Tab-separated table of C-alpha atoms in Angstrom:
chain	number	residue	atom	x	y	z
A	1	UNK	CA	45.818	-16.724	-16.619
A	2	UNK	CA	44.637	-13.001	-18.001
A	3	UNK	CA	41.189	-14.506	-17.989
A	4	UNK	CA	41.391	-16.175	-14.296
A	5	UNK	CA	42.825	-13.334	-13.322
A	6	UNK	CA	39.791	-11.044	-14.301
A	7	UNK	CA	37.527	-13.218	-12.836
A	8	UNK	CA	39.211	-13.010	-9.756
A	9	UNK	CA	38.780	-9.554	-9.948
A	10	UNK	CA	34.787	-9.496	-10.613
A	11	UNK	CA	34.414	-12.085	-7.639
A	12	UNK	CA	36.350	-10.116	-5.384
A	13	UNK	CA	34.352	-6.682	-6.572
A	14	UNK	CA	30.754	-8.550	-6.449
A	15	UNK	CA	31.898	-9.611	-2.591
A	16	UNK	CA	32.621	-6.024	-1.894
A	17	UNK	CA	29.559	-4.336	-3.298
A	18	UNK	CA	26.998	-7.137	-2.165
A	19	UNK	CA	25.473	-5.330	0.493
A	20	UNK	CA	25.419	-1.816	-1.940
A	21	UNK	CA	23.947	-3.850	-4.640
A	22	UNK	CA	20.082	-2.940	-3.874
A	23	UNK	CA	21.138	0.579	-3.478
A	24	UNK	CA	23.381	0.781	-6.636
A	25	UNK	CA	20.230	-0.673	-8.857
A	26	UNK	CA	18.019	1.709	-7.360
A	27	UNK	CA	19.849	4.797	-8.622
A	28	UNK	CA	20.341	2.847	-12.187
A	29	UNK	CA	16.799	2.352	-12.783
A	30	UNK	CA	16.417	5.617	-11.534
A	31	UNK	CA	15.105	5.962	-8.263
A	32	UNK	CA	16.496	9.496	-6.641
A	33	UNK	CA	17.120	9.520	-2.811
A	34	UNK	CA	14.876	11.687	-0.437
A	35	UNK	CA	16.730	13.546	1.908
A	36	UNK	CA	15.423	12.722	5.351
A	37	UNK	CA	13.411	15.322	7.361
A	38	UNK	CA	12.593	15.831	10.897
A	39	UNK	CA	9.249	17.737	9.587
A	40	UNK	CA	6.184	16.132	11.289
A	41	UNK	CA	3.535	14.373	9.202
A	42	UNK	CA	0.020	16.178	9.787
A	43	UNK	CA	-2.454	13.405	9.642
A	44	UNK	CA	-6.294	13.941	8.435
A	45	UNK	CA	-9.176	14.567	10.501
A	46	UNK	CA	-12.301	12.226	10.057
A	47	UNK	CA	-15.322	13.862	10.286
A	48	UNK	CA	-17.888	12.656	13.331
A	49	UNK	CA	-21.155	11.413	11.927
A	50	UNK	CA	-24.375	12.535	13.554
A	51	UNK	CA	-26.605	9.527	14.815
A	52	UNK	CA	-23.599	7.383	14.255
A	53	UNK	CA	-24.279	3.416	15.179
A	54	UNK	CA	-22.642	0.548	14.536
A	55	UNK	CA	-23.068	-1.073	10.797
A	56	UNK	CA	-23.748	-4.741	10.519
A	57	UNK	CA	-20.667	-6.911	8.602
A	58	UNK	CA	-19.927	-5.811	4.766
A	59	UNK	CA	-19.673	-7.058	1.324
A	60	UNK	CA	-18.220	-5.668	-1.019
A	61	UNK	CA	-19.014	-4.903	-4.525
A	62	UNK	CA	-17.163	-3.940	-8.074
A	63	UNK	CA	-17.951	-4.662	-11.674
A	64	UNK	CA	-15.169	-6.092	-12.400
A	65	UNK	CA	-14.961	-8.819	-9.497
A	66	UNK	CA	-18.576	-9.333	-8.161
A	67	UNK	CA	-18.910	-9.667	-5.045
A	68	UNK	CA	-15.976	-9.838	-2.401
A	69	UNK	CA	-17.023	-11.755	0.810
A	70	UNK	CA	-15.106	-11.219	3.774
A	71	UNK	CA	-13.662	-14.026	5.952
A	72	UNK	CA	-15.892	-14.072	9.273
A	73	UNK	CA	-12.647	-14.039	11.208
A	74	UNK	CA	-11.818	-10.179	9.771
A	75	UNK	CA	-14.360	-8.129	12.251
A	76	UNK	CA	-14.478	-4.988	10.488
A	77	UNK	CA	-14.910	-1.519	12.860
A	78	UNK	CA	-18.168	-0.037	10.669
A	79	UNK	CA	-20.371	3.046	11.867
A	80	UNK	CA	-23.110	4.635	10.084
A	81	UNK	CA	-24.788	7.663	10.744
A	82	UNK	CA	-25.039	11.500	8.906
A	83	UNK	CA	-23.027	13.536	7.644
A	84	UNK	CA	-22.825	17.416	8.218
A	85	UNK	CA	-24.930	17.950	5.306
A	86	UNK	CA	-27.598	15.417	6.248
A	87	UNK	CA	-26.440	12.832	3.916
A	88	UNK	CA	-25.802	8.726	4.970
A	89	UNK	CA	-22.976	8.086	5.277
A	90	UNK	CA	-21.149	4.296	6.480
A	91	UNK	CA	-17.327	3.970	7.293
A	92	UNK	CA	-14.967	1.577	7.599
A	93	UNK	CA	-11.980	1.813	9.865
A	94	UNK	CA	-8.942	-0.531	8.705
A	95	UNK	CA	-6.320	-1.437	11.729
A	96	UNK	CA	-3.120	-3.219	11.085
A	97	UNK	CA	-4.564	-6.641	11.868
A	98	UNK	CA	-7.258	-6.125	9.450
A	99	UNK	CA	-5.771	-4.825	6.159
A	100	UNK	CA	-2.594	-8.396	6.950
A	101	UNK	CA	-6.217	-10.107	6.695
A	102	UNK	CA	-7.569	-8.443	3.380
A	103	UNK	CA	-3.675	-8.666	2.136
A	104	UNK	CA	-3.821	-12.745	3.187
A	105	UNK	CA	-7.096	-12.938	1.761
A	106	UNK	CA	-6.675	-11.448	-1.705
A	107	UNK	CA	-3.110	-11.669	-2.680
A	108	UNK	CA	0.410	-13.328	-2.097
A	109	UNK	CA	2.240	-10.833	-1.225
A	110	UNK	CA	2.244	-11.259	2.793
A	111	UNK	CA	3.382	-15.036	1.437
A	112	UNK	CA	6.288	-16.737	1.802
A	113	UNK	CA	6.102	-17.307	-2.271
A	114	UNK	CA	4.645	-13.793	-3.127
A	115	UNK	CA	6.335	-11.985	-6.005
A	116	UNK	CA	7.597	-9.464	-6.680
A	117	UNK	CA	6.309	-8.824	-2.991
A	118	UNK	CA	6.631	-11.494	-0.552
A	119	UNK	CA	6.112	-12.027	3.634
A	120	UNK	CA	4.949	-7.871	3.251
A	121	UNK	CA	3.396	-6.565	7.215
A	122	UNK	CA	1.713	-3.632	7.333
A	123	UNK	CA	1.775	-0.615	9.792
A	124	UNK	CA	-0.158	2.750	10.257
A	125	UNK	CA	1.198	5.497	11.874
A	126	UNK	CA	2.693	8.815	10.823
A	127	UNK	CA	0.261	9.666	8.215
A	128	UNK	CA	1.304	6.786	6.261
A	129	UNK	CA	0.735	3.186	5.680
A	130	UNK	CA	4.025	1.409	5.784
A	131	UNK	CA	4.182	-2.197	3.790
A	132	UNK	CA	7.303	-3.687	4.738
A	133	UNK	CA	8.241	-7.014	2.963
A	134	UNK	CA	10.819	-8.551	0.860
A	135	UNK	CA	10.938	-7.096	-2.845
A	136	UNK	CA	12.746	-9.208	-5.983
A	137	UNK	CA	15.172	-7.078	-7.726
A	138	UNK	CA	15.294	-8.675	-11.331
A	139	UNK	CA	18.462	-7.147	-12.022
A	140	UNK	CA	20.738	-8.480	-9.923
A	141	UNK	CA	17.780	-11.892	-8.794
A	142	UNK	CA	18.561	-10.897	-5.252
A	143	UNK	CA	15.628	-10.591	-2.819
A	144	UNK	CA	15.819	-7.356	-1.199
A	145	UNK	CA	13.911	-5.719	2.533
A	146	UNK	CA	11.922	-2.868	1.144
A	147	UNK	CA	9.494	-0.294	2.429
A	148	UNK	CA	6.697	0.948	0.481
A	149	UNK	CA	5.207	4.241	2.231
A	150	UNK	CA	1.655	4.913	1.200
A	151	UNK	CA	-0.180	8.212	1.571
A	152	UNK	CA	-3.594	9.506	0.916
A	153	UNK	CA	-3.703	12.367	-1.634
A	154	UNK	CA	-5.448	15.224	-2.098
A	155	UNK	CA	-8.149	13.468	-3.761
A	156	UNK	CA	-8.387	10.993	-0.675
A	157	UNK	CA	-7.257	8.155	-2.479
A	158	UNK	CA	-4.194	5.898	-2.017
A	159	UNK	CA	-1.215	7.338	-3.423
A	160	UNK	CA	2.961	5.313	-3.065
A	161	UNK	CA	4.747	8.367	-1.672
A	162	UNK	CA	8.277	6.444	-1.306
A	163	UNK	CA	10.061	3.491	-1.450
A	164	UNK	CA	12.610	2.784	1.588
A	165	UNK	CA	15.633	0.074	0.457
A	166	UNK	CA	17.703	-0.179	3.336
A	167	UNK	CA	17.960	3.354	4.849
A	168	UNK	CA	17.132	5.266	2.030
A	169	UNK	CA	14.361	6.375	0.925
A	170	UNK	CA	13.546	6.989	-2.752
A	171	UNK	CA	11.050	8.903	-4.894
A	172	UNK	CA	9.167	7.754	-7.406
A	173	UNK	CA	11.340	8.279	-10.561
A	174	UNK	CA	9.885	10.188	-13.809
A	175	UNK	CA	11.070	7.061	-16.077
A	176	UNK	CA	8.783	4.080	-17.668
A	177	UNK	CA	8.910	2.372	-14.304
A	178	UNK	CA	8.025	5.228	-12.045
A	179	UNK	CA	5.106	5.546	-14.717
A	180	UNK	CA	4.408	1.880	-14.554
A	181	UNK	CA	3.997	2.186	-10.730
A	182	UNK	CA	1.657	5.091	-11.559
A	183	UNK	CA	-0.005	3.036	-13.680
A	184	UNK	CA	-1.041	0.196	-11.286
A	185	UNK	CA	-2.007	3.582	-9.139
A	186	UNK	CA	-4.638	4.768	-11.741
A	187	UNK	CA	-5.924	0.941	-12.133
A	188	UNK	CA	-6.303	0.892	-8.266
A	189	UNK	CA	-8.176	4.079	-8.465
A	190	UNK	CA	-10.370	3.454	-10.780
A	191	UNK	CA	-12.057	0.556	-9.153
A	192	UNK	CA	-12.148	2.182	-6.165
A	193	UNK	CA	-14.493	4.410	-8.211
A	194	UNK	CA	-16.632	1.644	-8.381
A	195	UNK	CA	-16.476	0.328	-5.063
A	196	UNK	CA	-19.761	-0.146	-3.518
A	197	UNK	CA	-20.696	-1.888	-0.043
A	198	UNK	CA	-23.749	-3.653	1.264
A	199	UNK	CA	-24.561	-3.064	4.974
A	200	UNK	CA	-27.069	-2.016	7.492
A	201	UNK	CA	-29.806	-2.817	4.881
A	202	UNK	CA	-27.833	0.101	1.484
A	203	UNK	CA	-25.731	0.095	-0.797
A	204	UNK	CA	-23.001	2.676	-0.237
A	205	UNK	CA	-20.501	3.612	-3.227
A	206	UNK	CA	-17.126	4.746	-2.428
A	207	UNK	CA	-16.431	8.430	-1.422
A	208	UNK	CA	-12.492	9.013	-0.396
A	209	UNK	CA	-10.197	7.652	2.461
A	210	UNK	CA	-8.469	9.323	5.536
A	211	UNK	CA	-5.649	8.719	7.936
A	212	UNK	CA	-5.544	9.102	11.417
A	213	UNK	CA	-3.933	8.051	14.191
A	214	UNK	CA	-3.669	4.021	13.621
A	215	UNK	CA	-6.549	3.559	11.197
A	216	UNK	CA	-7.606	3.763	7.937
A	217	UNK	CA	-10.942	4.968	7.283
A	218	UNK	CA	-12.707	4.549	4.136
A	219	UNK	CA	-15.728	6.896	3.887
A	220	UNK	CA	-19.229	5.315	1.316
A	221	UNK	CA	-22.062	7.478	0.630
């Protein structure tokens, strides 16, 4: 009876706290709420290229993957022209539409059977790119809505600023995950070190990313 009795008890608590669960595990693990702010994001300038015309379709290159061809249905916005120092310079705009194609094209995660990201959209505005999908919390093997806000840095690459579960939004925590997702950050950097692109008859390498208005735009010199 003692024992039935407890049990009743857990059920009863695990019906209550259901919808806190996601929330709860967050703060475990160690993910700190962000208080909100009505503070405005300010959003990079691109520079305008001199004698900028449009750049024929791109491939991409890395060391570690070869070459990564591009489905002919993702129509890539590409200019070349100079920069204010002289120098060629080719770049790529990235809408909505064309980084769900890249994410389709690539990975799992905009999926139904992605993990631990799965059926993930993606939206720029605000100064950030917002991937908004369903994440699997191991801890309690729930699937959860999450937001992943991503930001370019100072050093104009991609950067997680926050993580949105339900309506908070959470830092990333100084713990061995928070370092993990740094991590994966570093990796991601470093072949974008290595990135190179073939178009308009060069080879561009990599050179830094900017946000503005609705785009993505990644800069190759």
């Amino acid at each position: 009876m003692i024992a039935a009795g407890l049990v009743s008890l857990v059920l009863v608590a695990v019906v209550l706290l259901s919808p806190a669960l996601p929330t709860l595990v967050m703060r475990v693990i160690g993910f700190e709420p962000i208080r909100r702010s009505d503070a405005p994001v300010t959003e990079e300038a691109i520079a305008t290229l001199a004698k900028a015309a449009k750049g024929s379709p791109v491939s991409f290159i890395t060391e570690d993957y070869g070459r990564l061809d591009l489905l002919p249905s993702t129509d890539l916005e590409v200019t070349v022209g100079d920069d204010a120092l002289g120098a060629r310079v080719l770049q790529i705009a990235f809408r909505d539409r064309d980084m769900l194609k890249l994410c389709l094209q690539f990975t799992e995660f905009c999926e139904d059977h992605g993990n631990p990201i799965r059926r993930a959209k993606i939206s720029v505005a605000g100064g950030f790119i917002t991937i908004s999908g369903q994440a699997f919390l191991d801890l309690i093997n729930v699937w959860a809505a999450i937001e992943i806000h991503v930001a370019v840095d100072k050093d104009d690459v991609l950067k997680i600023d926050s993580i949105s579960l339900g309506d908070l939004r959470y830092e990333l925590p100084a713990n061995a995950l928070g370092n993990r997702i740094r991590h994966i950050e570093a990796g991601l950097a470093q072949i974008l070190k290595q990135l190179q692109v073939e178009s308009s008859g060069g080879l561009f390498s990599f050179a830094g990313f900017h946000l503005s208005d609705n785009r993505l735009v990644a800069s190759f010199r």
